[in-house]
């Protein structure tokens, strides 16, 4: 079939599920008909599996599934490997995948739960943050207004095109964070666990990264019902070359501010020295070679 500009763009930039959905829509074939065409070629894939692939609820990984995708390209009249290349690397397996030496397991820093399963995220460690810049903006009453994050990341394997980013409120009953914008990439799905207050958003790069390739993205979370804050911190499962944190107090000057660290989310807080509150009504910390754990600023209003 002729490839429309929308389909050509989806095949070029991904993600896989968007390209597949666009190709299916353009083909005019129902999932049942696609399944029948695959069966005629000796490939057995259930309608439910095709639906999950189309919606991004799961991704083909096993050798038989990848063979099915190759056959699916033929059924849909797509160029060879045009869908396969969007899948990127196969998910790594094994005991040490999630926390190799020198890192912290994600469970030490984030609440447990199945929330990531909804995003079909790449394996932990597929992308490494090299620089993280956070700008927290407060309203005059001290409540949280927005968080802007700029990331420079590096792919540790070829074909990676997405990463999950996290934000957790201190009070699970509050309205969750809203992904307002993504620059130099685009936003994907956003899932929230109201019980824990954890929001996980998908950031999609402009193109699949090669191994060792770096890219920069910027995104912003907003808060419709921001809580009054007395601290902000960033959680690192892996070392990062540079971390910068700026807190704009929104015109209300706190009495004092200091930096702190913690090894885990439940570990003891260790004060690391006072931080100057500048004439712009903000405080900042810039550090290099940040080790796994928690780094943040804490302030008091009186």
PDB file of C-alpha atoms in Angstrom:
ATOM      1  CA  UNK A   1       0.000   0.000   0.000  1.00  0.00           C
ATOM      2  CA  UNK A   2       1.019   3.606  -0.445  1.00  0.00           C
ATOM      3  CA  UNK A   3       2.433   5.081   2.730  1.00  0.00           C
ATOM      4  CA  UNK A   4       0.828   8.309   3.895  1.00  0.00           C
ATOM      5  CA  UNK A   5       2.918  11.152   5.362  1.00  0.00           C
ATOM      6  CA  UNK A   6       1.495  10.377   8.829  1.00  0.00           C
ATOM      7  CA  UNK A   7       2.511   6.734   8.569  1.00  0.00           C
ATOM      8  CA  UNK A   8       5.940   7.610   7.169  1.00  0.00           C
ATOM      9  CA  UNK A   9       6.497   9.928  10.122  1.00  0.00           C
ATOM     10  CA  UNK A  10       5.346   7.302  12.623  1.00  0.00           C
ATOM     11  CA  UNK A  11       7.658   4.694  11.077  1.00  0.00           C
ATOM     12  CA  UNK A  12      10.532   7.156  11.254  1.00  0.00           C
ATOM     13  CA  UNK A  13      10.059   8.436  14.813  1.00  0.00           C
ATOM     14  CA  UNK A  14       7.929   5.771  16.562  1.00  0.00           C
ATOM     15  CA  UNK A  15       7.028   4.652  19.061  1.00  0.00           C
ATOM     16  CA  UNK A  16       6.233   1.129  17.911  1.00  0.00           C
ATOM     17  CA  UNK A  17       2.603   1.134  19.018  1.00  0.00           C
ATOM     18  CA  UNK A  18       1.860   4.438  17.275  1.00  0.00           C
ATOM     19  CA  UNK A  19       3.395   3.228  14.028  1.00  0.00           C
ATOM     20  CA  UNK A  20       1.496  -0.058  14.262  1.00  0.00           C
ATOM     21  CA  UNK A  21      -1.803   1.679  15.025  1.00  0.00           C
ATOM     22  CA  UNK A  22      -1.323   4.106  12.139  1.00  0.00           C
ATOM     23  CA  UNK A  23      -0.459   1.267   9.742  1.00  0.00           C
ATOM     24  CA  UNK A  24      -3.507  -0.728  10.843  1.00  0.00           C
ATOM     25  CA  UNK A  25      -5.790   2.279  10.446  1.00  0.00           C
ATOM     26  CA  UNK A  26      -4.439   2.996   6.972  1.00  0.00           C
ATOM     27  CA  UNK A  27      -4.777  -0.654   5.911  1.00  0.00           C
ATOM     28  CA  UNK A  28      -8.473  -0.768   6.785  1.00  0.00           C
ATOM     29  CA  UNK A  29      -8.021  -4.298   8.141  1.00  0.00           C
ATOM     30  CA  UNK A  30      -9.658  -5.389  11.365  1.00  0.00           C
ATOM     31  CA  UNK A  31      -7.535  -7.191  13.934  1.00  0.00           C
ATOM     32  CA  UNK A  32      -9.441 -10.381  13.127  1.00  0.00           C
ATOM     33  CA  UNK A  33      -8.518 -10.072   9.435  1.00  0.00           C
ATOM     34  CA  UNK A  34      -4.892  -9.350  10.308  1.00  0.00           C
ATOM     35  CA  UNK A  35      -4.840 -12.434  12.521  1.00  0.00           C
ATOM     36  CA  UNK A  36      -6.271 -14.500   9.643  1.00  0.00           C
ATOM     37  CA  UNK A  37      -3.644 -13.190   7.204  1.00  0.00           C
ATOM     38  CA  UNK A  38      -0.904 -14.085   9.678  1.00  0.00           C
ATOM     39  CA  UNK A  39      -2.383 -17.557  10.169  1.00  0.00           C
ATOM     40  CA  UNK A  40      -2.358 -18.101   6.395  1.00  0.00           C
ATOM     41  CA  UNK A  41       1.409 -17.517   6.587  1.00  0.00           C
ATOM     42  CA  UNK A  42       1.800 -19.993   9.423  1.00  0.00           C
ATOM     43  CA  UNK A  43       2.036 -17.376  12.188  1.00  0.00           C
ATOM     44  CA  UNK A  44      -0.313 -17.696  15.150  1.00  0.00           C
ATOM     45  CA  UNK A  45      -0.998 -14.464  17.052  1.00  0.00           C
ATOM     46  CA  UNK A  46      -4.140 -13.882  19.076  1.00  0.00           C
ATOM     47  CA  UNK A  47      -6.402 -10.897  18.536  1.00  0.00           C
ATOM     48  CA  UNK A  48      -5.780  -9.865  22.159  1.00  0.00           C
ATOM     49  CA  UNK A  49      -2.024  -9.828  21.591  1.00  0.00           C
ATOM     50  CA  UNK A  50      -2.394  -7.667  18.489  1.00  0.00           C
ATOM     51  CA  UNK A  51      -4.626  -5.302  20.462  1.00  0.00           C
ATOM     52  CA  UNK A  52      -2.064  -5.090  23.279  1.00  0.00           C
ATOM     53  CA  UNK A  53       0.714  -4.321  20.803  1.00  0.00           C
ATOM     54  CA  UNK A  54      -1.427  -1.676  19.124  1.00  0.00           C
ATOM     55  CA  UNK A  55      -2.213   0.079  22.421  1.00  0.00           C
ATOM     56  CA  UNK A  56       1.273  -0.282  23.884  1.00  0.00           C
ATOM     57  CA  UNK A  57       0.141  -2.484  26.755  1.00  0.00           C
ATOM     58  CA  UNK A  58       2.814  -5.010  25.797  1.00  0.00           C
ATOM     59  CA  UNK A  59       5.638  -5.219  23.272  1.00  0.00           C
ATOM     60  CA  UNK A  60       6.898  -8.114  21.136  1.00  0.00           C
ATOM     61  CA  UNK A  61      10.089  -9.526  22.640  1.00  0.00           C
ATOM     62  CA  UNK A  62      10.316 -13.274  22.152  1.00  0.00           C
ATOM     63  CA  UNK A  63      11.808 -14.624  18.951  1.00  0.00           C
ATOM     64  CA  UNK A  64       8.420 -15.951  17.827  1.00  0.00           C
ATOM     65  CA  UNK A  65       6.834 -12.539  18.439  1.00  0.00           C
ATOM     66  CA  UNK A  66       9.550 -10.757  16.485  1.00  0.00           C
ATOM     67  CA  UNK A  67       9.003 -13.198  13.611  1.00  0.00           C
ATOM     68  CA  UNK A  68       5.314 -12.310  13.795  1.00  0.00           C
ATOM     69  CA  UNK A  69       6.112  -8.598  13.544  1.00  0.00           C
ATOM     70  CA  UNK A  70       8.216  -9.262  10.463  1.00  0.00           C
ATOM     71  CA  UNK A  71       5.278 -11.083   8.921  1.00  0.00           C
ATOM     72  CA  UNK A  72       2.953  -8.290  10.054  1.00  0.00           C
ATOM     73  CA  UNK A  73       5.033  -5.828   8.038  1.00  0.00           C
ATOM     74  CA  UNK A  74       4.347  -7.946   4.963  1.00  0.00           C
ATOM     75  CA  UNK A  75       0.609  -8.142   5.680  1.00  0.00           C
ATOM     76  CA  UNK A  76       0.386  -4.367   6.114  1.00  0.00           C
ATOM     77  CA  UNK A  77       2.539  -3.615   3.069  1.00  0.00           C
ATOM     78  CA  UNK A  78       5.294  -1.948   5.078  1.00  0.00           C
ATOM     79  CA  UNK A  79       9.016  -1.830   4.295  1.00  0.00           C
ATOM     80  CA  UNK A  80      10.991  -4.710   5.780  1.00  0.00           C
ATOM     81  CA  UNK A  81      12.126  -4.089   9.387  1.00  0.00           C
ATOM     82  CA  UNK A  82      10.257  -0.759   9.556  1.00  0.00           C
ATOM     83  CA  UNK A  83       8.365  -1.895  12.669  1.00  0.00           C
ATOM     84  CA  UNK A  84      11.116  -4.118  14.053  1.00  0.00           C
ATOM     85  CA  UNK A  85      13.603  -1.259  14.254  1.00  0.00           C
ATOM     86  CA  UNK A  86      11.210   0.672  16.508  1.00  0.00           C
ATOM     87  CA  UNK A  87      11.239  -2.061  19.136  1.00  0.00           C
ATOM     88  CA  UNK A  88      14.839  -1.351  20.108  1.00  0.00           C
ATOM     89  CA  UNK A  89      16.820  -3.762  22.265  1.00  0.00           C
ATOM     90  CA  UNK A  90      15.287  -6.777  23.870  1.00  0.00           C
ATOM     91  CA  UNK A  91      14.679  -6.360  27.590  1.00  0.00           C
ATOM     92  CA  UNK A  92      17.631  -7.565  29.594  1.00  0.00           C
ATOM     93  CA  UNK A  93      17.060 -10.426  32.023  1.00  0.00           C
ATOM     94  CA  UNK A  94      18.878 -11.738  35.052  1.00  0.00           C
ATOM     95  CA  UNK A  95      19.548 -11.130  38.697  1.00  0.00           C
ATOM     96  CA  UNK A  96      21.729  -8.026  38.375  1.00  0.00           C
ATOM     97  CA  UNK A  97      19.930  -6.199  35.573  1.00  0.00           C
ATOM     98  CA  UNK A  98      18.039  -3.818  37.869  1.00  0.00           C
ATOM     99  CA  UNK A  99      20.886  -2.971  40.237  1.00  0.00           C
ATOM    100  CA  UNK A 100      24.431  -3.729  39.051  1.00  0.00           C
ATOM    101  CA  UNK A 101      27.331  -2.840  41.369  1.00  0.00           C
ATOM    102  CA  UNK A 102      27.524   0.886  42.183  1.00  0.00           C
ATOM    103  CA  UNK A 103      23.776   1.461  41.822  1.00  0.00           C
ATOM    104  CA  UNK A 104      20.698   1.321  44.025  1.00  0.00           C
ATOM    105  CA  UNK A 105      17.677  -0.851  43.245  1.00  0.00           C
ATOM    106  CA  UNK A 106      14.708   1.294  42.301  1.00  0.00           C
ATOM    107  CA  UNK A 107      12.687  -0.222  45.145  1.00  0.00           C
ATOM    108  CA  UNK A 108      14.948   1.589  47.633  1.00  0.00           C
ATOM    109  CA  UNK A 109      13.880   4.968  46.235  1.00  0.00           C
ATOM    110  CA  UNK A 110      10.397   4.518  44.784  1.00  0.00           C
ATOM    111  CA  UNK A 111       7.284   2.755  46.099  1.00  0.00           C
ATOM    112  CA  UNK A 112       6.683  -0.738  44.852  1.00  0.00           C
ATOM    113  CA  UNK A 113       3.847  -1.429  42.463  1.00  0.00           C
ATOM    114  CA  UNK A 114       2.923  -2.465  38.915  1.00  0.00           C
ATOM    115  CA  UNK A 115       2.738   1.099  37.570  1.00  0.00           C
ATOM    116  CA  UNK A 116       5.682   0.703  35.165  1.00  0.00           C
ATOM    117  CA  UNK A 117       4.087  -2.353  33.565  1.00  0.00           C
ATOM    118  CA  UNK A 118       1.534  -0.049  31.924  1.00  0.00           C
ATOM    119  CA  UNK A 119       4.271   1.808  30.031  1.00  0.00           C
ATOM    120  CA  UNK A 120       6.352  -1.065  28.642  1.00  0.00           C
ATOM    121  CA  UNK A 121       9.409   0.905  29.778  1.00  0.00           C
ATOM    122  CA  UNK A 122      12.897  -0.049  28.568  1.00  0.00           C
ATOM    123  CA  UNK A 123      15.012  -2.102  30.977  1.00  0.00           C
ATOM    124  CA  UNK A 124      16.445  -0.205  33.897  1.00  0.00           C
ATOM    125  CA  UNK A 125      19.886   1.029  32.855  1.00  0.00           C
ATOM    126  CA  UNK A 126      19.118   1.213  29.127  1.00  0.00           C
ATOM    127  CA  UNK A 127      19.478   4.994  29.434  1.00  0.00           C
ATOM    128  CA  UNK A 128      21.806   6.738  31.878  1.00  0.00           C
ATOM    129  CA  UNK A 129      21.294  10.328  33.014  1.00  0.00           C
ATOM    130  CA  UNK A 130      24.500  12.334  32.600  1.00  0.00           C
ATOM    131  CA  UNK A 131      23.123  15.701  33.752  1.00  0.00           C
ATOM    132  CA  UNK A 132      19.900  16.610  35.557  1.00  0.00           C
ATOM    133  CA  UNK A 133      18.709  20.188  36.100  1.00  0.00           C
ATOM    134  CA  UNK A 134      15.627  20.816  38.276  1.00  0.00           C
ATOM    135  CA  UNK A 135      13.855  24.171  38.680  1.00  0.00           C
ATOM    136  CA  UNK A 136      11.130  24.180  41.338  1.00  0.00           C
ATOM    137  CA  UNK A 137       8.791  27.173  41.387  1.00  0.00           C
ATOM    138  CA  UNK A 138       6.624  27.952  44.399  1.00  0.00           C
ATOM    139  CA  UNK A 139       3.612  30.230  44.699  1.00  0.00           C
ATOM    140  CA  UNK A 140       3.749  33.152  47.180  1.00  0.00           C
ATOM    141  CA  UNK A 141       1.982  31.002  49.789  1.00  0.00           C
ATOM    142  CA  UNK A 142       4.783  28.443  49.564  1.00  0.00           C
ATOM    143  CA  UNK A 143       2.762  25.876  47.646  1.00  0.00           C
ATOM    144  CA  UNK A 144       4.216  23.987  44.721  1.00  0.00           C
ATOM    145  CA  UNK A 145       3.449  25.523  41.319  1.00  0.00           C
ATOM    146  CA  UNK A 146       5.665  23.774  38.773  1.00  0.00           C
ATOM    147  CA  UNK A 147       8.754  21.645  38.242  1.00  0.00           C
ATOM    148  CA  UNK A 148      10.880  22.028  35.112  1.00  0.00           C
ATOM    149  CA  UNK A 149      13.437  19.304  34.416  1.00  0.00           C
ATOM    150  CA  UNK A 150      16.180  19.271  31.791  1.00  0.00           C
ATOM    151  CA  UNK A 151      17.893  15.938  31.199  1.00  0.00           C
ATOM    152  CA  UNK A 152      20.965  14.956  29.231  1.00  0.00           C
ATOM    153  CA  UNK A 153      20.887  11.189  28.835  1.00  0.00           C
ATOM    154  CA  UNK A 154      23.045   8.559  27.171  1.00  0.00           C
ATOM    155  CA  UNK A 155      21.888   5.251  25.715  1.00  0.00           C
ATOM    156  CA  UNK A 156      23.778   2.212  26.961  1.00  0.00           C
ATOM    157  CA  UNK A 157      22.301   0.012  24.207  1.00  0.00           C
ATOM    158  CA  UNK A 158      21.105   0.723  20.668  1.00  0.00           C
ATOM    159  CA  UNK A 159      17.532   1.498  19.713  1.00  0.00           C
ATOM    160  CA  UNK A 160      16.285   3.118  22.937  1.00  0.00           C
ATOM    161  CA  UNK A 161      13.628   5.746  22.237  1.00  0.00           C
ATOM    162  CA  UNK A 162      11.766   6.332  25.496  1.00  0.00           C
ATOM    163  CA  UNK A 163      12.309   6.757  29.202  1.00  0.00           C
ATOM    164  CA  UNK A 164       9.987   6.926  32.196  1.00  0.00           C
ATOM    165  CA  UNK A 165      10.200   9.992  34.450  1.00  0.00           C
ATOM    166  CA  UNK A 166       8.817  10.119  37.960  1.00  0.00           C
ATOM    167  CA  UNK A 167       7.190  12.506  40.387  1.00  0.00           C
ATOM    168  CA  UNK A 168       5.782  11.617  43.790  1.00  0.00           C
ATOM    169  CA  UNK A 169       3.685  13.878  45.985  1.00  0.00           C
ATOM    170  CA  UNK A 170       3.971  13.633  49.754  1.00  0.00           C
ATOM    171  CA  UNK A 171       0.212  13.254  50.116  1.00  0.00           C
ATOM    172  CA  UNK A 172      -1.428  10.556  48.004  1.00  0.00           C
ATOM    173  CA  UNK A 173      -4.853  12.225  48.241  1.00  0.00           C
ATOM    174  CA  UNK A 174      -3.709  15.338  46.347  1.00  0.00           C
ATOM    175  CA  UNK A 175      -4.348  15.849  42.673  1.00  0.00           C
ATOM    176  CA  UNK A 176      -1.541  14.163  40.737  1.00  0.00           C
ATOM    177  CA  UNK A 177       1.133  16.021  38.835  1.00  0.00           C
ATOM    178  CA  UNK A 178       0.211  16.996  35.263  1.00  0.00           C
ATOM    179  CA  UNK A 179       2.702  16.768  32.410  1.00  0.00           C
ATOM    180  CA  UNK A 180       2.365  20.262  30.909  1.00  0.00           C
ATOM    181  CA  UNK A 181       4.921  20.127  28.122  1.00  0.00           C
ATOM    182  CA  UNK A 182       7.871  18.276  26.635  1.00  0.00           C
ATOM    183  CA  UNK A 183      10.519  20.049  24.566  1.00  0.00           C
ATOM    184  CA  UNK A 184      13.083  18.414  22.256  1.00  0.00           C
ATOM    185  CA  UNK A 185      10.993  15.217  22.406  1.00  0.00           C
ATOM    186  CA  UNK A 186       7.375  14.445  23.102  1.00  0.00           C
ATOM    187  CA  UNK A 187       5.204  13.132  25.868  1.00  0.00           C
ATOM    188  CA  UNK A 188       3.655   9.677  25.830  1.00  0.00           C
ATOM    189  CA  UNK A 189       1.411   7.984  28.316  1.00  0.00           C
ATOM    190  CA  UNK A 190       1.057   9.160  31.915  1.00  0.00           C
ATOM    191  CA  UNK A 191      -0.045   6.831  34.709  1.00  0.00           C
ATOM    192  CA  UNK A 192      -0.697   7.700  38.346  1.00  0.00           C
ATOM    193  CA  UNK A 193      -1.011   5.640  41.501  1.00  0.00           C
ATOM    194  CA  UNK A 194      -3.223   7.776  43.745  1.00  0.00           C
ATOM    195  CA  UNK A 195      -2.515   5.516  46.694  1.00  0.00           C
ATOM    196  CA  UNK A 196       1.162   6.469  46.733  1.00  0.00           C
ATOM    197  CA  UNK A 197       0.929   9.795  44.883  1.00  0.00           C
ATOM    198  CA  UNK A 198       3.380   8.500  42.265  1.00  0.00           C
ATOM    199  CA  UNK A 199       3.098   9.768  38.681  1.00  0.00           C
ATOM    200  CA  UNK A 200       5.145   8.160  35.909  1.00  0.00           C
ATOM    201  CA  UNK A 201       5.240   9.832  32.494  1.00  0.00           C
ATOM    202  CA  UNK A 202       6.734   8.557  29.276  1.00  0.00           C
ATOM    203  CA  UNK A 203       9.195  10.806  27.427  1.00  0.00           C
ATOM    204  CA  UNK A 204       9.799   9.849  23.791  1.00  0.00           C
ATOM    205  CA  UNK A 205      12.978  10.967  22.043  1.00  0.00           C
ATOM    206  CA  UNK A 206      12.970  12.433  18.541  1.00  0.00           C
ATOM    207  CA  UNK A 207      14.659   9.289  17.196  1.00  0.00           C
ATOM    208  CA  UNK A 208      15.995   5.951  18.481  1.00  0.00           C
ATOM    209  CA  UNK A 209      19.383   6.467  20.098  1.00  0.00           C
ATOM    210  CA  UNK A 210      22.508   4.597  19.111  1.00  0.00           C
ATOM    211  CA  UNK A 211      24.642   3.035  21.819  1.00  0.00           C
ATOM    212  CA  UNK A 212      26.635   5.811  23.509  1.00  0.00           C
ATOM    213  CA  UNK A 213      24.549   8.553  21.867  1.00  0.00           C
ATOM    214  CA  UNK A 214      23.397  11.432  24.053  1.00  0.00           C
ATOM    215  CA  UNK A 215      20.321  13.605  23.748  1.00  0.00           C
ATOM    216  CA  UNK A 216      18.622  16.377  25.719  1.00  0.00           C
ATOM    217  CA  UNK A 217      14.970  16.677  26.665  1.00  0.00           C
ATOM    218  CA  UNK A 218      13.086  19.118  28.850  1.00  0.00           C
ATOM    219  CA  UNK A 219       9.712  18.624  30.479  1.00  0.00           C
ATOM    220  CA  UNK A 220       7.473  20.397  32.972  1.00  0.00           C
ATOM    221  CA  UNK A 221       5.078  19.112  35.607  1.00  0.00           C
ATOM    222  CA  UNK A 222       2.322  21.387  36.911  1.00  0.00           C
ATOM    223  CA  UNK A 223       0.231  21.145  40.064  1.00  0.00           C
ATOM    224  CA  UNK A 224      -3.414  22.204  40.237  1.00  0.00           C
ATOM    225  CA  UNK A 225      -3.529  21.634  43.988  1.00  0.00           C
ATOM    226  CA  UNK A 226       0.042  22.223  45.063  1.00  0.00           C
ATOM    227  CA  UNK A 227       0.951  21.489  48.657  1.00  0.00           C
ATOM    228  CA  UNK A 228       3.049  23.787  50.810  1.00  0.00           C
ATOM    229  CA  UNK A 229       6.623  22.544  50.563  1.00  0.00           C
ATOM    230  CA  UNK A 230       9.509  22.725  52.989  1.00  0.00           C
ATOM    231  CA  UNK A 231      11.880  20.611  50.867  1.00  0.00           C
ATOM    232  CA  UNK A 232      12.523  19.160  47.435  1.00  0.00           C
ATOM    233  CA  UNK A 233      14.772  16.250  46.545  1.00  0.00           C
ATOM    234  CA  UNK A 234      15.891  14.184  43.558  1.00  0.00           C
ATOM    235  CA  UNK A 235      16.343  10.400  43.766  1.00  0.00           C
ATOM    236  CA  UNK A 236      19.250   8.796  41.899  1.00  0.00           C
ATOM    237  CA  UNK A 237      19.576   5.059  41.309  1.00  0.00           C
ATOM    238  CA  UNK A 238      22.846   5.582  39.413  1.00  0.00           C
ATOM    239  CA  UNK A 239      25.739   8.056  39.556  1.00  0.00           C
ATOM    240  CA  UNK A 240      25.219  11.267  37.574  1.00  0.00           C
ATOM    241  CA  UNK A 241      27.909  13.617  36.313  1.00  0.00           C
ATOM    242  CA  UNK A 242      26.089  16.841  37.211  1.00  0.00           C
ATOM    243  CA  UNK A 243      23.010  17.790  39.193  1.00  0.00           C
ATOM    244  CA  UNK A 244      21.618  21.311  39.542  1.00  0.00           C
ATOM    245  CA  UNK A 245      18.666  22.264  41.722  1.00  0.00           C
ATOM    246  CA  UNK A 246      17.108  25.734  41.844  1.00  0.00           C
ATOM    247  CA  UNK A 247      14.165  26.586  44.078  1.00  0.00           C
ATOM    248  CA  UNK A 248      12.307  29.821  43.265  1.00  0.00           C
ATOM    249  CA  UNK A 249      10.406  30.746  46.426  1.00  0.00           C
ATOM    250  CA  UNK A 250       7.830  32.875  44.604  1.00  0.00           C
ATOM    251  CA  UNK A 251       8.592  36.101  46.428  1.00  0.00           C
ATOM    252  CA  UNK A 252       8.273  34.671  49.939  1.00  0.00           C
ATOM    253  CA  UNK A 253      11.723  34.455  51.492  1.00  0.00           C
ATOM    254  CA  UNK A 254      12.390  31.515  53.836  1.00  0.00           C
ATOM    255  CA  UNK A 255      14.380  32.102  57.004  1.00  0.00           C
ATOM    256  CA  UNK A 256      17.026  29.536  56.105  1.00  0.00           C
ATOM    257  CA  UNK A 257      17.841  26.763  53.666  1.00  0.00           C
ATOM    258  CA  UNK A 258      20.253  23.834  53.712  1.00  0.00           C
ATOM    259  CA  UNK A 259      21.253  20.907  51.538  1.00  0.00           C
ATOM    260  CA  UNK A 260      20.696  17.321  52.666  1.00  0.00           C
ATOM    261  CA  UNK A 261      21.277  13.760  51.512  1.00  0.00           C
ATOM    262  CA  UNK A 262      19.735  10.374  52.285  1.00  0.00           C
ATOM    263  CA  UNK A 263      20.854   6.960  51.112  1.00  0.00           C
ATOM    264  CA  UNK A 264      17.303   5.573  50.744  1.00  0.00           C
ATOM    265  CA  UNK A 265      13.798   6.982  51.000  1.00  0.00           C
ATOM    266  CA  UNK A 266      13.414   5.612  54.542  1.00  0.00           C
ATOM    267  CA  UNK A 267      16.991   6.330  55.622  1.00  0.00           C
ATOM    268  CA  UNK A 268      18.139   9.080  57.999  1.00  0.00           C
ATOM    269  CA  UNK A 269      18.549  12.592  56.606  1.00  0.00           C
ATOM    270  CA  UNK A 270      22.064  14.029  56.717  1.00  0.00           C
ATOM    271  CA  UNK A 271      22.392  17.862  56.655  1.00  0.00           C
ATOM    272  CA  UNK A 272      25.137  19.015  54.272  1.00  0.00           C
ATOM    273  CA  UNK A 273      25.498  22.728  55.006  1.00  0.00           C
ATOM    274  CA  UNK A 274      23.607  26.009  54.630  1.00  0.00           C
ATOM    275  CA  UNK A 275      22.650  27.305  51.193  1.00  0.00           C
ATOM    276  CA  UNK A 276      22.579  31.010  50.346  1.00  0.00           C
ATOM    277  CA  UNK A 277      19.206  32.538  49.477  1.00  0.00           C
ATOM    278  CA  UNK A 278      19.957  35.045  46.751  1.00  0.00           C
ATOM    279  CA  UNK A 279      18.552  38.434  45.923  1.00  0.00           C
ATOM    280  CA  UNK A 280      16.347  36.834  43.263  1.00  0.00           C
ATOM    281  CA  UNK A 281      14.448  34.994  45.973  1.00  0.00           C
ATOM    282  CA  UNK A 282      15.877  31.626  45.061  1.00  0.00           C
ATOM    283  CA  UNK A 283      18.345  29.066  46.367  1.00  0.00           C
ATOM    284  CA  UNK A 284      20.418  26.681  44.321  1.00  0.00           C
ATOM    285  CA  UNK A 285      22.805  23.785  44.513  1.00  0.00           C
ATOM    286  CA  UNK A 286      25.071  22.531  41.703  1.00  0.00           C
ATOM    287  CA  UNK A 287      27.064  19.377  42.282  1.00  0.00           C
ATOM    288  CA  UNK A 288      29.251  17.016  40.288  1.00  0.00           C
ATOM    289  CA  UNK A 289      29.691  13.243  40.478  1.00  0.00           C
ATOM    290  CA  UNK A 290      26.505  12.692  42.450  1.00  0.00           C
ATOM    291  CA  UNK A 291      26.319   9.191  43.906  1.00  0.00           C
ATOM    292  CA  UNK A 292      23.186   7.008  44.131  1.00  0.00           C
ATOM    293  CA  UNK A 293      20.777   8.124  46.808  1.00  0.00           C
ATOM    294  CA  UNK A 294      18.786  11.277  47.540  1.00  0.00           C
ATOM    295  CA  UNK A 295      19.957  14.888  47.237  1.00  0.00           C
ATOM    296  CA  UNK A 296      17.810  17.906  48.077  1.00  0.00           C
ATOM    297  CA  UNK A 297      17.221  21.274  49.672  1.00  0.00           C
ATOM    298  CA  UNK A 298      15.198  21.876  52.823  1.00  0.00           C
ATOM    299  CA  UNK A 299      14.023  25.279  54.038  1.00  0.00           C
ATOM    300  CA  UNK A 300      12.077  26.748  56.952  1.00  0.00           C
ATOM    301  CA  UNK A 301       9.747  29.737  56.820  1.00  0.00           C
ATOM    302  CA  UNK A 302      10.452  30.949  60.365  1.00  0.00           C
TER     303      UNK A 302
END
